[in-house]
mmCIF file of C-alpha atoms and ligand atoms in Angstrom:
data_model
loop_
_atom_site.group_PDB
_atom_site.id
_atom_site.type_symbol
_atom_site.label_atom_id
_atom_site.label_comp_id
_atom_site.label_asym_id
_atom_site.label_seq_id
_atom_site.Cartn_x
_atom_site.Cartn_y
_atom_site.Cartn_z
ATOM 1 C CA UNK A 30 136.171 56.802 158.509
ATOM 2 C CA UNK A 31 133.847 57.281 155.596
ATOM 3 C CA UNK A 32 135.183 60.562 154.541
ATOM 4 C CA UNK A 33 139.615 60.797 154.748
ATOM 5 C CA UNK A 34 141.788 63.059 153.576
ATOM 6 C CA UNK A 35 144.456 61.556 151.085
ATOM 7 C CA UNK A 36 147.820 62.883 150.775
ATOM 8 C CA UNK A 37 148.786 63.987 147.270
ATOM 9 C CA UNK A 38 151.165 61.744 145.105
ATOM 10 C CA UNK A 39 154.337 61.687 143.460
ATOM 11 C CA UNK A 40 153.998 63.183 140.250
ATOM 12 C CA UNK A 41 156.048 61.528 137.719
ATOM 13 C CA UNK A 42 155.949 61.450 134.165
ATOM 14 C CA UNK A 43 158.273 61.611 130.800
ATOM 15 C CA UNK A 44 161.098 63.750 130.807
ATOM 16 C CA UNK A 45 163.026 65.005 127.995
ATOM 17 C CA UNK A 46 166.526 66.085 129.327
ATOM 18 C CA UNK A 47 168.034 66.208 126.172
ATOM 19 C CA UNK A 48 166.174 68.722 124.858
ATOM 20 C CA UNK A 49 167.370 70.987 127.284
ATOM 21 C CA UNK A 50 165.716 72.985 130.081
ATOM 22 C CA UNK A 51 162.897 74.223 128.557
ATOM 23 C CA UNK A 52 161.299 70.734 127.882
ATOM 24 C CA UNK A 53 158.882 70.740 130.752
ATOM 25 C CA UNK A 54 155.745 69.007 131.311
ATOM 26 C CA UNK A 55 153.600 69.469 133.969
ATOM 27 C CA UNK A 56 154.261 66.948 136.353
ATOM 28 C CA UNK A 57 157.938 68.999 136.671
ATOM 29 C CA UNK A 58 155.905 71.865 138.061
ATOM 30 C CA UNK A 59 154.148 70.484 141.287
ATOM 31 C CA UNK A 60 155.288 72.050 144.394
ATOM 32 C CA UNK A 61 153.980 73.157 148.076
ATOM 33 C CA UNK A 62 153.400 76.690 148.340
ATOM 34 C CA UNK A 63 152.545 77.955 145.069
ATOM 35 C CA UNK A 64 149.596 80.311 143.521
ATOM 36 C CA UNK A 65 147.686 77.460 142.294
ATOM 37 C CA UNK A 66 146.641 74.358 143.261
ATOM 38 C CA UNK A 67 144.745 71.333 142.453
ATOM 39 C CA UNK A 68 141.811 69.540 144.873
ATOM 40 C CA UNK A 69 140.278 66.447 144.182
ATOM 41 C CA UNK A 70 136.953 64.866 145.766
ATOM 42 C CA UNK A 71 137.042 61.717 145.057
ATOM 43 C CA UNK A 72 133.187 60.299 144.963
ATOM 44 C CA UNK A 73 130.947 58.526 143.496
ATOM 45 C CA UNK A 74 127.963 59.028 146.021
ATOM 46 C CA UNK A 75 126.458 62.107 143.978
ATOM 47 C CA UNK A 76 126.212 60.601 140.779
ATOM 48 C CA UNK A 77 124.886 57.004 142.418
ATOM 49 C CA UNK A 78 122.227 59.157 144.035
ATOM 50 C CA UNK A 79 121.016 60.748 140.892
ATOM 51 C CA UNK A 80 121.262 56.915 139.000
ATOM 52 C CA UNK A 81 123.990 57.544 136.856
ATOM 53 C CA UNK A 82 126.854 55.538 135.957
ATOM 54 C CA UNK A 83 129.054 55.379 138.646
ATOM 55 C CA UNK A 84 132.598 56.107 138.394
ATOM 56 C CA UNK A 85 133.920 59.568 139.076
ATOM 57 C CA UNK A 86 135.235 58.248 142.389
ATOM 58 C CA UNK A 87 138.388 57.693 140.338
ATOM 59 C CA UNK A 88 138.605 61.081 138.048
ATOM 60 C CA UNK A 89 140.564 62.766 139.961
ATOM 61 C CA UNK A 90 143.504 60.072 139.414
ATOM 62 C CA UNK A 91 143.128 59.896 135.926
ATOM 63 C CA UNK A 92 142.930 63.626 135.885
ATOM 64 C CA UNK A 93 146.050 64.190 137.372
ATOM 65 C CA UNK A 94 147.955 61.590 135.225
ATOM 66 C CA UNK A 95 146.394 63.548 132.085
ATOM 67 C CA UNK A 96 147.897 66.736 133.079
ATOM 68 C CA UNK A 97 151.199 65.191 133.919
ATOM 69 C CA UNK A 98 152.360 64.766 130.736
ATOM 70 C CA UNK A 99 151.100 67.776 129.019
ATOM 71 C CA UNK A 100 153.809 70.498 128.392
ATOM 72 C CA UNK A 101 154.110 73.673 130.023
ATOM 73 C CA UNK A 102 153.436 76.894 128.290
ATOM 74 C CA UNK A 103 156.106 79.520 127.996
ATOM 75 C CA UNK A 104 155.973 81.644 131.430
ATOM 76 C CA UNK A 105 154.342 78.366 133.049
ATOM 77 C CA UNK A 106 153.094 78.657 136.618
ATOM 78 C CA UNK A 107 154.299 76.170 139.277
ATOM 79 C CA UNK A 108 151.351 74.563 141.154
ATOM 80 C CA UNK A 109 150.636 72.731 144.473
ATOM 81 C CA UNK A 110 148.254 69.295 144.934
ATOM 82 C CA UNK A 111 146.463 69.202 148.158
ATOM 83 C CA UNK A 112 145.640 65.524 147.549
ATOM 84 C CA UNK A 113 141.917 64.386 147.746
ATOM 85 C CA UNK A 114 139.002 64.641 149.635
ATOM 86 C CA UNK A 115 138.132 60.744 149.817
ATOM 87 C CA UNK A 116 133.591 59.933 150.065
ATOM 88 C CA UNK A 117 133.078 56.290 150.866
ATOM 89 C CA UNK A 118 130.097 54.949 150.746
ATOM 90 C CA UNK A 119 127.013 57.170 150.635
ATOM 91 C CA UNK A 120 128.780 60.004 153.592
ATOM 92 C CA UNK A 121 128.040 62.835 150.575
ATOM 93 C CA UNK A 122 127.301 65.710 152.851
ATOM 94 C CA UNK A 123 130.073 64.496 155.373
ATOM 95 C CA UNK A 124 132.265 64.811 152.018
ATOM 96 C CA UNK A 125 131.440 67.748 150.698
ATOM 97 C CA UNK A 126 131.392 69.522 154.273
ATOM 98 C CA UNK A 127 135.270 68.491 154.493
ATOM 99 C CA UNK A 128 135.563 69.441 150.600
ATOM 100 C CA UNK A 129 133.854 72.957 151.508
ATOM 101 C CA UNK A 130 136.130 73.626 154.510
ATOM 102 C CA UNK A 131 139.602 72.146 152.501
ATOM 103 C CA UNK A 132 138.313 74.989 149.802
ATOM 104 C CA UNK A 133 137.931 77.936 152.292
ATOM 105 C CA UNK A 134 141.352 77.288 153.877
ATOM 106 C CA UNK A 135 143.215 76.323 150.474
ATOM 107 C CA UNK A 136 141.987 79.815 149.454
ATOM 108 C CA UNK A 137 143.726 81.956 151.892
ATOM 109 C CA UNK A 138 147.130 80.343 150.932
ATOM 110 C CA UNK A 139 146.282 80.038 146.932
ATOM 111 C CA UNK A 140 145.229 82.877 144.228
ATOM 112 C CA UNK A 141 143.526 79.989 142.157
ATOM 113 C CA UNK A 142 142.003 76.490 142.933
ATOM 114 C CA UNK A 143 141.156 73.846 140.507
ATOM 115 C CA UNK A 144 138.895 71.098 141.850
ATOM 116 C CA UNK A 145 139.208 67.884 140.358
ATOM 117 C CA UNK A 146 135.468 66.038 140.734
ATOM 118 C CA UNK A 147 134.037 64.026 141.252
ATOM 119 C CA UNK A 148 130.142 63.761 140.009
ATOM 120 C CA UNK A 149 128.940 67.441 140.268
ATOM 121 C CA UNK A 150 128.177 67.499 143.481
ATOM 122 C CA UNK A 151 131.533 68.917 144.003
ATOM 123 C CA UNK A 152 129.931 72.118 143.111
ATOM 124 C CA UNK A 153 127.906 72.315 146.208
ATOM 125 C CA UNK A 154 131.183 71.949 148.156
ATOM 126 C CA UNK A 155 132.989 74.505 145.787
ATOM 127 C CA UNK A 156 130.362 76.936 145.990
ATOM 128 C CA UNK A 157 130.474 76.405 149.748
ATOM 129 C CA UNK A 158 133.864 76.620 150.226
ATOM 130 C CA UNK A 159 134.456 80.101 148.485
ATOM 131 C CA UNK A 160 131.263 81.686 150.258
ATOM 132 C CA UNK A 161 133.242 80.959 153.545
ATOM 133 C CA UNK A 162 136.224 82.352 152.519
ATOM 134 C CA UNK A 163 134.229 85.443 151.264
ATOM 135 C CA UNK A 164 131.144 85.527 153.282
ATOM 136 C CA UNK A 165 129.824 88.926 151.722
ATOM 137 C CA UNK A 166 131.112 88.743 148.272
ATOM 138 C CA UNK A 167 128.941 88.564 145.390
ATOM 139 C CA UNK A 168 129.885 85.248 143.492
ATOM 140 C CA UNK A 169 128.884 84.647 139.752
ATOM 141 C CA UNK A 170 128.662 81.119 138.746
ATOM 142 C CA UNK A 171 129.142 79.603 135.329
ATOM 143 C CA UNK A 172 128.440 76.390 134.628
ATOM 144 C CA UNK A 173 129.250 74.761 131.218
ATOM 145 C CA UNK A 174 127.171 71.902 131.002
ATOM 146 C CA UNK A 175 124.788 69.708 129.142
ATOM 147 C CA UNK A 176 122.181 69.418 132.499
ATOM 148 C CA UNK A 177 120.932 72.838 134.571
ATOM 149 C CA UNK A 178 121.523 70.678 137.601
ATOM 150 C CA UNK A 179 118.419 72.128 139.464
ATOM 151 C CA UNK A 180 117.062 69.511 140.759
ATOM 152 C CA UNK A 181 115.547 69.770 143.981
ATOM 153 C CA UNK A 182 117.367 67.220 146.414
ATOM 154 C CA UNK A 183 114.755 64.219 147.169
ATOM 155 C CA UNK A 184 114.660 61.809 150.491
ATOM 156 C CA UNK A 185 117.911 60.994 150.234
ATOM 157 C CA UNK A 186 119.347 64.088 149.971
ATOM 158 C CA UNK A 187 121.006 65.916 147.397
ATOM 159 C CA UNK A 188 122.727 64.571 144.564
ATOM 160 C CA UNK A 189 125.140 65.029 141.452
ATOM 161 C CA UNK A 190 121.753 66.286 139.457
ATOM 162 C CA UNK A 191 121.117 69.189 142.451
ATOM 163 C CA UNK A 192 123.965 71.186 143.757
ATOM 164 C CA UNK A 193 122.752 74.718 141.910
ATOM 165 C CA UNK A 194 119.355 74.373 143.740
ATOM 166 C CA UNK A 195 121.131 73.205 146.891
ATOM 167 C CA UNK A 196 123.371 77.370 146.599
ATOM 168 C CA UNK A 197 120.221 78.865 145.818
ATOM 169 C CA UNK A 198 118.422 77.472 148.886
ATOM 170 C CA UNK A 199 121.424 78.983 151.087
ATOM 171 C CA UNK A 200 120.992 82.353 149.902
ATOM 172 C CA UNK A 201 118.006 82.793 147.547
ATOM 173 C CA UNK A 202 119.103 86.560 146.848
ATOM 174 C CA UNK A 203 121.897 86.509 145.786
ATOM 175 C CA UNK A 204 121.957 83.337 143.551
ATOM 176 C CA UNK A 205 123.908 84.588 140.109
ATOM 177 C CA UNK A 206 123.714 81.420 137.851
ATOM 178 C CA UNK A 207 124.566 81.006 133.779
ATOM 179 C CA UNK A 208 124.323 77.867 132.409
ATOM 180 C CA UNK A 209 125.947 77.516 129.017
ATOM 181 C CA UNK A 210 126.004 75.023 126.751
ATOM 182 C CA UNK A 211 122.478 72.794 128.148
ATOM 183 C CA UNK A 212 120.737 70.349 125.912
ATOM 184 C CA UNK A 213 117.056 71.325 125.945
ATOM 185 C CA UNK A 214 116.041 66.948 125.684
ATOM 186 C CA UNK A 215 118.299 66.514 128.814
ATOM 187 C CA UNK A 216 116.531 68.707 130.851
ATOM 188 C CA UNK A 217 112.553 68.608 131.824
ATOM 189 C CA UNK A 218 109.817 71.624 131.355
ATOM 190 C CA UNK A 219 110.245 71.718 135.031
ATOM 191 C CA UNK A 220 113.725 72.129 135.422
ATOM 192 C CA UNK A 221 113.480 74.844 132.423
ATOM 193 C CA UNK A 222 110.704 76.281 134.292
ATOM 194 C CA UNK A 223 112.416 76.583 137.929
ATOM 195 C CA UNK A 224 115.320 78.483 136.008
ATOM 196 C CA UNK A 225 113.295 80.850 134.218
ATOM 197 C CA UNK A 226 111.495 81.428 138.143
ATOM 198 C CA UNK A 227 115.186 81.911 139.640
ATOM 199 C CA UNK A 228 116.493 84.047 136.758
ATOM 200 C CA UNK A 229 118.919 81.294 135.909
ATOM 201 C CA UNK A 230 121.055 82.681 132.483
ATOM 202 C CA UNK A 231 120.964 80.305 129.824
ATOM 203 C CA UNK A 232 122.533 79.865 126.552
ATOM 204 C CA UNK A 233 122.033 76.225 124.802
ATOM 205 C CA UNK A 234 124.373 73.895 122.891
ATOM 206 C CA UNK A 235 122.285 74.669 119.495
ATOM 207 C CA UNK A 236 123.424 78.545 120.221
ATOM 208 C CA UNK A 237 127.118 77.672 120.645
ATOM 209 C CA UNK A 238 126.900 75.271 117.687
ATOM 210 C CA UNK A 239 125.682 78.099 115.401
ATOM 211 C CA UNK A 240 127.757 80.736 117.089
ATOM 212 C CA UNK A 241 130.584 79.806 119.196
ATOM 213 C CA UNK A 242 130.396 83.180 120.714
ATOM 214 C CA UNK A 243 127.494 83.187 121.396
ATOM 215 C CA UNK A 244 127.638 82.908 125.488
ATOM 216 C CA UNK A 245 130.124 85.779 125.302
ATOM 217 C CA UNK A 246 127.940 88.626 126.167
ATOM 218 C CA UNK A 247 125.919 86.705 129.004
ATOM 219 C CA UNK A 248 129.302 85.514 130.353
ATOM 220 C CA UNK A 249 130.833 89.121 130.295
ATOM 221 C CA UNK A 250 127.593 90.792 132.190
ATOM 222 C CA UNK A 251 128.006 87.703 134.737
ATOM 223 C CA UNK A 252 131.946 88.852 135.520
ATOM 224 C CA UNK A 253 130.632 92.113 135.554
ATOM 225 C CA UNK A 254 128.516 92.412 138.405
ATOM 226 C CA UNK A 255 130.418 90.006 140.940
ATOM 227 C CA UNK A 256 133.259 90.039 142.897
ATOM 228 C CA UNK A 257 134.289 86.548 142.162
ATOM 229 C CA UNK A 258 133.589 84.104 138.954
ATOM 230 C CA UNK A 259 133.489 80.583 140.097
ATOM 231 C CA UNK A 260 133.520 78.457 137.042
ATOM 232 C CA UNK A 261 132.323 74.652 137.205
ATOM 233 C CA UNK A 262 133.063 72.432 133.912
ATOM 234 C CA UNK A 263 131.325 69.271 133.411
ATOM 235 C CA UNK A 264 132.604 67.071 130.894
ATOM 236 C CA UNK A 265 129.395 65.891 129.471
ATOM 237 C CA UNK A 266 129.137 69.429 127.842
ATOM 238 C CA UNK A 267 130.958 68.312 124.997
ATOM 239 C CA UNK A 268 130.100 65.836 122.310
ATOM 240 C CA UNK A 269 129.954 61.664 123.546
ATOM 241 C CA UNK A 270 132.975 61.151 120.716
ATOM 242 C CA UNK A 271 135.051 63.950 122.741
ATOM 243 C CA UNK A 272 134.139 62.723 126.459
ATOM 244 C CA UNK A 273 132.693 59.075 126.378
ATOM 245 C CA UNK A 274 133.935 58.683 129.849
ATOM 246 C CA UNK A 275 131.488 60.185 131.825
ATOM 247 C CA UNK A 276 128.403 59.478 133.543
ATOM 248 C CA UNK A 277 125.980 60.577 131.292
ATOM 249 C CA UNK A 278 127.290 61.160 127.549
ATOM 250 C CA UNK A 279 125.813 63.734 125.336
ATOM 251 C CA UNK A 280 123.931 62.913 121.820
ATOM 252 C CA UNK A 281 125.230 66.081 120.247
ATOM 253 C CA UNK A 282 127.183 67.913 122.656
ATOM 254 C CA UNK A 283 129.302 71.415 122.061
ATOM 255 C CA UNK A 284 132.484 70.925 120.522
ATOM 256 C CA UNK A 285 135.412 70.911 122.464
ATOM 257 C CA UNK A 286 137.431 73.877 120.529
ATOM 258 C CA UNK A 287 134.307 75.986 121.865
ATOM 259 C CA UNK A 288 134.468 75.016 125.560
ATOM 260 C CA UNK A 289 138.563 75.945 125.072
ATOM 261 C CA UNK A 290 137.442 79.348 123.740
ATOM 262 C CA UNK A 291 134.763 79.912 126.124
ATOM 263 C CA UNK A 292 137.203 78.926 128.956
ATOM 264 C CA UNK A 293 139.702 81.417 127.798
ATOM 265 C CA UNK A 294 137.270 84.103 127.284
ATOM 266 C CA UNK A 295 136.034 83.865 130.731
ATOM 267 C CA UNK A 296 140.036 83.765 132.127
ATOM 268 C CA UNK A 297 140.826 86.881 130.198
ATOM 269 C CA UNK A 298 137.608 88.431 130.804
ATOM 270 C CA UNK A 299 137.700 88.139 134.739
ATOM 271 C CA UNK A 300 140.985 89.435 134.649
ATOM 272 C CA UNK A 301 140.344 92.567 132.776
ATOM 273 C CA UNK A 302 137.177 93.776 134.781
ATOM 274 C CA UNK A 303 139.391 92.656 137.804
ATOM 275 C CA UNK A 304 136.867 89.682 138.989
ATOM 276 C CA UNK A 305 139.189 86.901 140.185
ATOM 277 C CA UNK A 306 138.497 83.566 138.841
ATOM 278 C CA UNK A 307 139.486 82.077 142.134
ATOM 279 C CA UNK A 308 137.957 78.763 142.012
ATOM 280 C CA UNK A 309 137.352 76.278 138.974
ATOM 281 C CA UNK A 310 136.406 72.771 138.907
ATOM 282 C CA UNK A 311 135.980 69.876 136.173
ATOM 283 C CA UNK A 312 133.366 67.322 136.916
ATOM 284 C CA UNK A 313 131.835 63.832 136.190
ATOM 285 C CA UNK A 314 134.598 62.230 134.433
ATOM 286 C CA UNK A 315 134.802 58.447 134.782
ATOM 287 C CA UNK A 316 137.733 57.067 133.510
ATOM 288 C CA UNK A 317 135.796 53.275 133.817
ATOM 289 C CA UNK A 318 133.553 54.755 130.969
ATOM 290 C CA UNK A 319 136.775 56.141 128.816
ATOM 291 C CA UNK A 320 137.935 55.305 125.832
ATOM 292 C CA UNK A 321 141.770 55.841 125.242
ATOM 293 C CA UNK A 322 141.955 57.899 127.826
ATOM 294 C CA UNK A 323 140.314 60.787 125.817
ATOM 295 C CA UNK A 324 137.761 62.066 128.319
ATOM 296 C CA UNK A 325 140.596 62.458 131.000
ATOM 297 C CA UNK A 326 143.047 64.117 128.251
ATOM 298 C CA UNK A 327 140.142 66.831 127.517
ATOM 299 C CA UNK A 328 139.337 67.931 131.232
ATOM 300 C CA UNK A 329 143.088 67.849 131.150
ATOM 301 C CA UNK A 330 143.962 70.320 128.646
ATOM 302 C CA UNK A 331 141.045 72.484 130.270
ATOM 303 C CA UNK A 332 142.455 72.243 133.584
ATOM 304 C CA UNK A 333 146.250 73.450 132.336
ATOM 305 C CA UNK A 334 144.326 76.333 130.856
ATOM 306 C CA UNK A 335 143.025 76.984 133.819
ATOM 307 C CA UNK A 336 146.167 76.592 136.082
ATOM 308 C CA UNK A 337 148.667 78.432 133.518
ATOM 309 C CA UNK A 338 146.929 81.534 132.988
HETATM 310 MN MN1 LIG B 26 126.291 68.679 135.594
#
């Protein structure tokens, strides 16, 4: 089979007993049946497509063994792994089909999904798999990233570099797209062209650099007018010292205490203007390409965010 579904694993990890109960990590907190969850895709297919580095086949392992050690915050939410969507090979829209329908159904049993990529391609699937579960909701999408990802998909189909032109093409009207956090020499006149055309919202990493608020008021008018916020995170948003390991580092890159902030102001921002962040994923790490395990540490600490608030 080129695509299979892979049970999750045993979580282990350290344990402090004698510190009493309240020394939890995160590993303590995996269980079936609870509001959130965790998905990987494992594949590399999307990123070999679009000539990167490949490698991201094997983030969502390191992701999870990141998070297992971190501790759990006061009030800390128990979560459930659905194991991995598995790509071999080159079956990418065989994957991201199964990804797309493992998303729609982990929805109806889960307030909150966190996706663990995968090249960022997985958005494709992502945004796929929370239009089925809500065929007529309006769906913001905010992508943190150093790329606008609008590449149109070429003969071989679409890519890691494509998946926000891939939504737009299945519903031109309603496409609701803010990219924050883009590095104008990592992105062609075209690309910056085609989102000015599709009303793409765009703040860049210069912005956040000067002002790391800068995104807020584009990200609150984006909660505003949907129904849902789906949130993608790709590593290479931040600077190459803070995520080495993925498949295309950034020169300068937005610091990584900004990203945090941004990520929380989005959390607390959906839920106050009651727009359910209902599906997040972090993308394009490649623990090959890591150094210390830093890279999978950072999408790490963003993921607990995610799951614990
Ligand atoms: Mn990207």
């Amino acid at each position: 089979m080129s695509v299979t579904l892979t049970p999750a694993p045993d979580w282990t990890g350290r344990m402090d007993p004698e510190d009493g109960p309240d020394a939890i990590r995160l590993h303590q907190l995996v269980k079936p049946g609870a509001r959130r969850a965790v998905l990987g895709f494992a594949c590399d297919a999307g990123v070999k497509r679009n000539k990167g580095r490949v490698g991201a086949k094997e983030g969502p392992a390191a992701l999870r063994q990141a998070l297992a050690n971190l501790s759990a915050p006061a009030n800390a939410l128990a979560f459930s792994d659905l194991g991995d969507v598995a790509v071999d090979g080159d079956a990418l829209e065989a994957g991201q089909e199964t990804l797309a329908n493992a998303i729609r159904d982990a929805l109806s049993e889960h307030e909150r999904l966190v996706v663990l990529g995968g090249g960022h391609e997985t958005a494709f699937a992502s945004f796929k798999g929370l239009r089925k579960a809500h065929p007529k909701a309006r769906i913001g999408i905010l992508n943190l990233d150093a790329h606008l990802d609008l590449r149109l998909p070429g003969e071989a189909g679409g890519s890691s570099g494509t998946p926000f032109a891939q939504i737009r093409a299945l519903d031109p009207d309603r496409f609701d797209y803010l990219c924050v956090g883009y590095a104008e020499e990592a992105n062609t006149q075209a690309l910056m062209k085609r989102a000015q055309d599709w009303g793409v919202g765009l703040v860049r990493d210069h912005e956040l650099i000067a002002d790391p608020l800068a995104a807020y008021p584009a990200i609150t008018d984006l909660i505003a007018r949907n129904d849902f916020l789906y949130l993608t995170i790709d590593i290479d948003v931040m600077s190459h010292f803070q995520a080495p390991g993925v498949s295309a580092p950034a020169a300068r890159g937005v610091p990584f205490s900004t990203i945090e902030q941004i990520v929380s102001f989005a959390l607390k921002t959906s839920a106050s203007l009651k727009t359910p962040l209902a599906l997040a994923d972090l993308v394009e790490l490649s623990p090959v390409h890591d150094r210390d395990g830093v890279t999978a540490k950072t999408a790490a600490v963003l993921a607990r965010r995610i799951l614990m608030s």
